[in-house]
Short mmCIF file of N, CA and C in Angstrom, two decimals:
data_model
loop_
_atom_site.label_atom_id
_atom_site.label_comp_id
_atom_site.label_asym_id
_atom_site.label_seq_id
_atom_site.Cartn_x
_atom_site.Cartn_y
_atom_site.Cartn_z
N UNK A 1184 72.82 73.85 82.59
CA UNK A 1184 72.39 74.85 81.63
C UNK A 1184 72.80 74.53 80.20
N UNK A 1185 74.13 73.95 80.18
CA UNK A 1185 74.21 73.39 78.60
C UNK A 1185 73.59 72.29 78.15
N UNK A 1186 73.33 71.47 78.82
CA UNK A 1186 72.10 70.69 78.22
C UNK A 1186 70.87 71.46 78.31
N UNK A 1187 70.69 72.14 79.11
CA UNK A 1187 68.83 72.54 78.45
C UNK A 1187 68.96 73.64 77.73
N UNK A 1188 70.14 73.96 77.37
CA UNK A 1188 70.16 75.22 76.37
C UNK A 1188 70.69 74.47 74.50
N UNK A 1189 71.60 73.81 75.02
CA UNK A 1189 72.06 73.03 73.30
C UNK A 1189 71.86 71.71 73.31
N UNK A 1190 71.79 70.79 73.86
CA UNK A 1190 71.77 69.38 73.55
C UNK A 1190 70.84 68.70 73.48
N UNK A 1191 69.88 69.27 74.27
CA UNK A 1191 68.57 68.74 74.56
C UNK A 1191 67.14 68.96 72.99
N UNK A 1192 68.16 70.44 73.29
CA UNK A 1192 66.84 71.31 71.90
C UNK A 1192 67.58 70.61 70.69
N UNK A 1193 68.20 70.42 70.49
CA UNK A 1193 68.87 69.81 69.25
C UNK A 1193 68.95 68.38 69.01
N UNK A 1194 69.06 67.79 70.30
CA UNK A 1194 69.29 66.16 70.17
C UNK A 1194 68.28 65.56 70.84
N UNK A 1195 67.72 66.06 71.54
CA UNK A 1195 67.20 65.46 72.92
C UNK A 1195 65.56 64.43 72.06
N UNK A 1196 65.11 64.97 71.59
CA UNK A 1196 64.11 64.32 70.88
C UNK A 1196 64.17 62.69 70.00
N UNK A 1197 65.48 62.71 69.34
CA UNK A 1197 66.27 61.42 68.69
C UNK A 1197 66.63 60.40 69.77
N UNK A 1198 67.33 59.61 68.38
CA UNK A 1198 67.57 58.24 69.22
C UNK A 1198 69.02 58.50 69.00
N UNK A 1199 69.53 58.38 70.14
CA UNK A 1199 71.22 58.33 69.84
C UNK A 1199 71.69 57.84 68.87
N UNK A 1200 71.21 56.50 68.39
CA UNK A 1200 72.21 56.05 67.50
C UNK A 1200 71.81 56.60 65.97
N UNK A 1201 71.05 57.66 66.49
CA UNK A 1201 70.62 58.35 64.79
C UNK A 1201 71.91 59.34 64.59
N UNK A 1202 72.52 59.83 65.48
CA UNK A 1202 73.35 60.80 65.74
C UNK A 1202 74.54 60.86 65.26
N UNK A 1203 74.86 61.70 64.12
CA UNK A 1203 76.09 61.40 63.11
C UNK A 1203 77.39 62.56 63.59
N UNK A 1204 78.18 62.09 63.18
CA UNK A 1204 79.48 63.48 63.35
C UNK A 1204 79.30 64.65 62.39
N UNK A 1205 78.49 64.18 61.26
CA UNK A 1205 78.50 65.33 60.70
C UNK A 1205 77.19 66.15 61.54
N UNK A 1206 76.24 66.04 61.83
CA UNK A 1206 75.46 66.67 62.35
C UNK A 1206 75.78 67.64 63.93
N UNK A 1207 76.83 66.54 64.43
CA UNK A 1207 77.69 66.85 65.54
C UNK A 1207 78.63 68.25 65.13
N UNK A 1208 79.23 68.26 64.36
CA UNK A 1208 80.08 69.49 63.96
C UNK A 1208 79.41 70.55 63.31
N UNK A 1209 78.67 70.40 62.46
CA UNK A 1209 77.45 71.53 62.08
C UNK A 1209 76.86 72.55 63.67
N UNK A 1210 76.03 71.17 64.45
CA UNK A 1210 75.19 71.83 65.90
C UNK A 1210 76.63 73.11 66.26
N UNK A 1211 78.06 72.08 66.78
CA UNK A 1211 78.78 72.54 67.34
C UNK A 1211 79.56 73.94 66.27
N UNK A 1212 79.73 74.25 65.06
CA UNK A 1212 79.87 75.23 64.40
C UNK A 1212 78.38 76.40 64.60
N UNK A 1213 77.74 75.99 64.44
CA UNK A 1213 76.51 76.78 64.87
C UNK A 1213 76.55 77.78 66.03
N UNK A 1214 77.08 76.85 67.43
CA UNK A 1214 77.10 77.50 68.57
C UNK A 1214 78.38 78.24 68.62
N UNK A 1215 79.11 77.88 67.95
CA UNK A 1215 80.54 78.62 67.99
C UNK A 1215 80.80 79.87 67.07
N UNK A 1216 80.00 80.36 66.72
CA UNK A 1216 79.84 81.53 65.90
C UNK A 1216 79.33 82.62 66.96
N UNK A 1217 78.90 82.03 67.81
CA UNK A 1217 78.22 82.93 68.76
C UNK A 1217 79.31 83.04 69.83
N UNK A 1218 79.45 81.84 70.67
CA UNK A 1218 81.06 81.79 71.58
C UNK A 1218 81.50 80.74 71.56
N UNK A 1219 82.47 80.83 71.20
CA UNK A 1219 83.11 79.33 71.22
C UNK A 1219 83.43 78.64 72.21
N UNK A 1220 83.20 79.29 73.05
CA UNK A 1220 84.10 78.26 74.56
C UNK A 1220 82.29 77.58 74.82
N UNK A 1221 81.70 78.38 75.08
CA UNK A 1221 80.44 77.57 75.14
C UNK A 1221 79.94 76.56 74.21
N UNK A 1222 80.50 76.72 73.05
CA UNK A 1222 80.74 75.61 71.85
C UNK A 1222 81.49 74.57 72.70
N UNK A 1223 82.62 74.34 73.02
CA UNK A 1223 83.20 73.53 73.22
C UNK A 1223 83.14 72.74 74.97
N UNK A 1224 82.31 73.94 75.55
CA UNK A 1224 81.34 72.81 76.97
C UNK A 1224 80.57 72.35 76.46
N UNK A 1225 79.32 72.79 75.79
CA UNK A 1225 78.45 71.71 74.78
C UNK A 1225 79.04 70.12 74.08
N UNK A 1226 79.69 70.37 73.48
CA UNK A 1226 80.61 69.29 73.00
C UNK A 1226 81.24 68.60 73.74
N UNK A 1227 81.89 68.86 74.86
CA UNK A 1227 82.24 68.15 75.59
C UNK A 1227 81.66 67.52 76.58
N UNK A 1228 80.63 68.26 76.42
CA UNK A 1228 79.10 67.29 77.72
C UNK A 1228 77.92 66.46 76.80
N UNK A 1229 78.09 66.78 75.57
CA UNK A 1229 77.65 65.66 74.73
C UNK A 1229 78.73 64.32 74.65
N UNK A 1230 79.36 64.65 74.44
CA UNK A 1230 80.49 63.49 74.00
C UNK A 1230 80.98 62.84 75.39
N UNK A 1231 80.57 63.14 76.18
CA UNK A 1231 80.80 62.63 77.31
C UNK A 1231 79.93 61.55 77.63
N UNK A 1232 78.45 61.94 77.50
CA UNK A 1232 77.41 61.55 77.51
C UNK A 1232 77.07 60.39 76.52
N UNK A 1233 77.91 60.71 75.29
CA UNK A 1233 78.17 59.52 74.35
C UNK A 1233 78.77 58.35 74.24
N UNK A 1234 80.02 59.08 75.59
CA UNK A 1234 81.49 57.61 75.33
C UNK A 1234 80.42 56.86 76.69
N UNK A 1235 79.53 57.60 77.74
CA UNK A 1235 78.69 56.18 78.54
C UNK A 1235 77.74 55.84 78.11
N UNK A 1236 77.02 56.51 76.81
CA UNK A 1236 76.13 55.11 76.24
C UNK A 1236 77.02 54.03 75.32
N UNK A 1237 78.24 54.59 74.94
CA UNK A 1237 79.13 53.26 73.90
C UNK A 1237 79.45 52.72 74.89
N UNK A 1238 79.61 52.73 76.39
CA UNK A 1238 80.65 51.89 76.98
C UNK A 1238 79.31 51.11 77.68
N UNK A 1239 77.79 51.46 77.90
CA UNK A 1239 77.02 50.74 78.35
C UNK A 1239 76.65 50.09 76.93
N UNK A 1240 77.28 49.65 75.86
CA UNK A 1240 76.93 49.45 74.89
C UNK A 1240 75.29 49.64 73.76
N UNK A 1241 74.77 50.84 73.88
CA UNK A 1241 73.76 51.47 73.60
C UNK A 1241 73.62 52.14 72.21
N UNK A 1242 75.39 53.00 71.90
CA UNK A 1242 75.13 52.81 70.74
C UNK A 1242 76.70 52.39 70.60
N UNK A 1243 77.07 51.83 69.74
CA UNK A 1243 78.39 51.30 68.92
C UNK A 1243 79.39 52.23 68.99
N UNK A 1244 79.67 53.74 68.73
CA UNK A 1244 80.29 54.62 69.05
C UNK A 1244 80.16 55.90 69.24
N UNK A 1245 80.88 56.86 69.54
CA UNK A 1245 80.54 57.74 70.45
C UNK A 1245 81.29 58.87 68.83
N UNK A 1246 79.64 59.28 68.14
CA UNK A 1246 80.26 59.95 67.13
C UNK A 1246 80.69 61.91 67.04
N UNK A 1247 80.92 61.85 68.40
CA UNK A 1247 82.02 63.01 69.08
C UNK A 1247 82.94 62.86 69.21
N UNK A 1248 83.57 61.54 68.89
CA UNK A 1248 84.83 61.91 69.35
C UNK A 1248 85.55 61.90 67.98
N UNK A 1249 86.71 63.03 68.13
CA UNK A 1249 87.47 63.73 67.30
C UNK A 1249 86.90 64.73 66.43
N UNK A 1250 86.17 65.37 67.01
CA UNK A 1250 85.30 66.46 66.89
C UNK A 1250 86.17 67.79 67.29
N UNK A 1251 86.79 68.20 66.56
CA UNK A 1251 87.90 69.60 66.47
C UNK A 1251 86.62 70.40 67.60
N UNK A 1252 87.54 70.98 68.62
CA UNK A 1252 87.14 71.90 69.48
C UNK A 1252 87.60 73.19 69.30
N UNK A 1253 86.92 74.26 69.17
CA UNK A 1253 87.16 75.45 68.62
C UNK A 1253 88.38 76.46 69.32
N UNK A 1254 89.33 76.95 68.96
CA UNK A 1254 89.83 78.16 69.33
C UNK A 1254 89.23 78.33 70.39
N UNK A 1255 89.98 79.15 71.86
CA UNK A 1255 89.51 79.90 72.93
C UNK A 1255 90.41 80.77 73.31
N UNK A 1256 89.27 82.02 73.66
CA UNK A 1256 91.19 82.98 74.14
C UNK A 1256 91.51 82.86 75.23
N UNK A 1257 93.03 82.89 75.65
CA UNK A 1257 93.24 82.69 76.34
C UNK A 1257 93.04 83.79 77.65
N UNK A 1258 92.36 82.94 79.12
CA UNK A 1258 91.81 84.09 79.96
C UNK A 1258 93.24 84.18 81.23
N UNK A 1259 93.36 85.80 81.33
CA UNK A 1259 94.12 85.93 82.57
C UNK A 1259 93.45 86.57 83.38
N UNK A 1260 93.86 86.17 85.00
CA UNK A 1260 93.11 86.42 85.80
C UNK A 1260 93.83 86.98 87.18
N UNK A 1261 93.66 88.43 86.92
CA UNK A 1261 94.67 88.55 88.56
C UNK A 1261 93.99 89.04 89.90
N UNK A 1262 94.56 88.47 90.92
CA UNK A 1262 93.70 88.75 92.09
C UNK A 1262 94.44 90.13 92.57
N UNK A 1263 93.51 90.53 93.27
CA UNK A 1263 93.52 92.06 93.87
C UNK A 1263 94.13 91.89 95.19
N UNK A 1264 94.84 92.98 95.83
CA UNK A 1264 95.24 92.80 97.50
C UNK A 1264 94.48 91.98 98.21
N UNK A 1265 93.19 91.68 98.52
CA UNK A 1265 92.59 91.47 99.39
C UNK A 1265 92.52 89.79 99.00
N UNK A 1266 92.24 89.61 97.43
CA UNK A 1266 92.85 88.01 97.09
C UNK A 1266 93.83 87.64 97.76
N UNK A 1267 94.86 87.74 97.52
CA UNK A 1267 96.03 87.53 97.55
C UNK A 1267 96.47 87.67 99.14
N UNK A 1268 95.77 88.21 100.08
CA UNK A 1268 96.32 87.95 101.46
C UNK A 1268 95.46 87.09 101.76
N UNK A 1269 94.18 86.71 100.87
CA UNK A 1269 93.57 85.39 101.35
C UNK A 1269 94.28 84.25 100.97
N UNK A 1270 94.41 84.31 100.10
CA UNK A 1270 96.00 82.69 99.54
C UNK A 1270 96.98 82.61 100.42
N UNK A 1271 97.62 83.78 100.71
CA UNK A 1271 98.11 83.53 101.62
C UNK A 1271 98.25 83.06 102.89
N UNK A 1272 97.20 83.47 103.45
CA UNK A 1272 96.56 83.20 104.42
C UNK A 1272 96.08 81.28 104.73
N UNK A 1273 95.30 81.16 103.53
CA UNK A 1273 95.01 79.71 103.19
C UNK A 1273 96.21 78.71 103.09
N UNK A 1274 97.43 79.43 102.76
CA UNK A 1274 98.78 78.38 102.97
C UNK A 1274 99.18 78.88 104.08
N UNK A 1275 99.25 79.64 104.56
CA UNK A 1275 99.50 79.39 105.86
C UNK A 1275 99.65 78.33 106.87
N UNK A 1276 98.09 78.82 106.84
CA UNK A 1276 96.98 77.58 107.42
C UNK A 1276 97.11 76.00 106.79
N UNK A 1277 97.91 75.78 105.69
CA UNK A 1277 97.69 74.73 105.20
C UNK A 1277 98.78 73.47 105.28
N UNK A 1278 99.89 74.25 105.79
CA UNK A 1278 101.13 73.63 105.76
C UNK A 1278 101.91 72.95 104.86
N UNK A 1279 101.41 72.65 103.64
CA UNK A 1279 102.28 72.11 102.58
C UNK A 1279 103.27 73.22 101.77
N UNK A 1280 104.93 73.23 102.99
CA UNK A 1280 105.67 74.04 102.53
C UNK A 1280 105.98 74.17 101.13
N UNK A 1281 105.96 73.19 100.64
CA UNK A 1281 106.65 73.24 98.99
C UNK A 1281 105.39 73.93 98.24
N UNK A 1282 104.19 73.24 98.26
CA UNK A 1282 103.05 74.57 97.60
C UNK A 1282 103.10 75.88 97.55
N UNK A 1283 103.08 76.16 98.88
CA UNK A 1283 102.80 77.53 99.72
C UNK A 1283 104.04 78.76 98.97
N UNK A 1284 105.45 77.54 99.07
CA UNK A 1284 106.61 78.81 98.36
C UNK A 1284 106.48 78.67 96.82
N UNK A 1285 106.03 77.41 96.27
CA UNK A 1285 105.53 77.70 94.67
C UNK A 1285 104.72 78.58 94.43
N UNK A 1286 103.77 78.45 95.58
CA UNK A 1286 102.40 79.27 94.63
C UNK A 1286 102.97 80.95 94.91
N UNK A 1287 103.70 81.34 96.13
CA UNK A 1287 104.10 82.25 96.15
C UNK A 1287 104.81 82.99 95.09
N UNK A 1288 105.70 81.99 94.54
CA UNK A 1288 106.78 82.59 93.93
C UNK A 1288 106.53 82.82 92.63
N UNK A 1289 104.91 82.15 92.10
CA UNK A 1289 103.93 82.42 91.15
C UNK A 1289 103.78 83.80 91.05
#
């Protein structure tokens, strides 16, 4: 979905090696006004996509990288009773004592 939603509509038409950092941080400021964490899967599935055309040598470098990734807040996430006797449950079943009393004692 992040390529057919940002990378494609924006880049997908060019030739990679037309593809500058400044144009790279503009796209990626663009999307990050809206959410940033989705800013920064975009970016990171471009630039991914970039360091294997530099390493199939396609284009010379991969002008994502060092591309400041935006702020994200930080998410907490707690499981409810019925979670939580499933984890349990799953170490149980799993036998790696030292996990099982870490994750517990989490």
């Amino acid at each position: 979905p992040v390529i057919d939603r940002h990378i494609i509509p924006h880049f997908g038409k060019g030739e990679p090696r037309a593809i500058t950092r400044n144009a790279i941080e503009h796209w990626h400021g663009e999307i990050a006004q809206r959410t940033p964490l989705e800013a920064n899967r975009a970016l990171a599935t471009l630039s991914a996509f970039l360091s294997w055309l530099e390493h199939d040598r396609k284009i010379d470098r991969n002008p994502a990288k060092g591309v400041r990734r935006r702020p994200e807040n930080q998410r907490h996430i707690f499981l409810d009773a019925n979670e939580i006797e499933a984890a349990h449950a799953a170490l149980d079943a799993d036998g790696t004592r030292n996990a099982a009393l870490s994750l517990r004692l989490a």
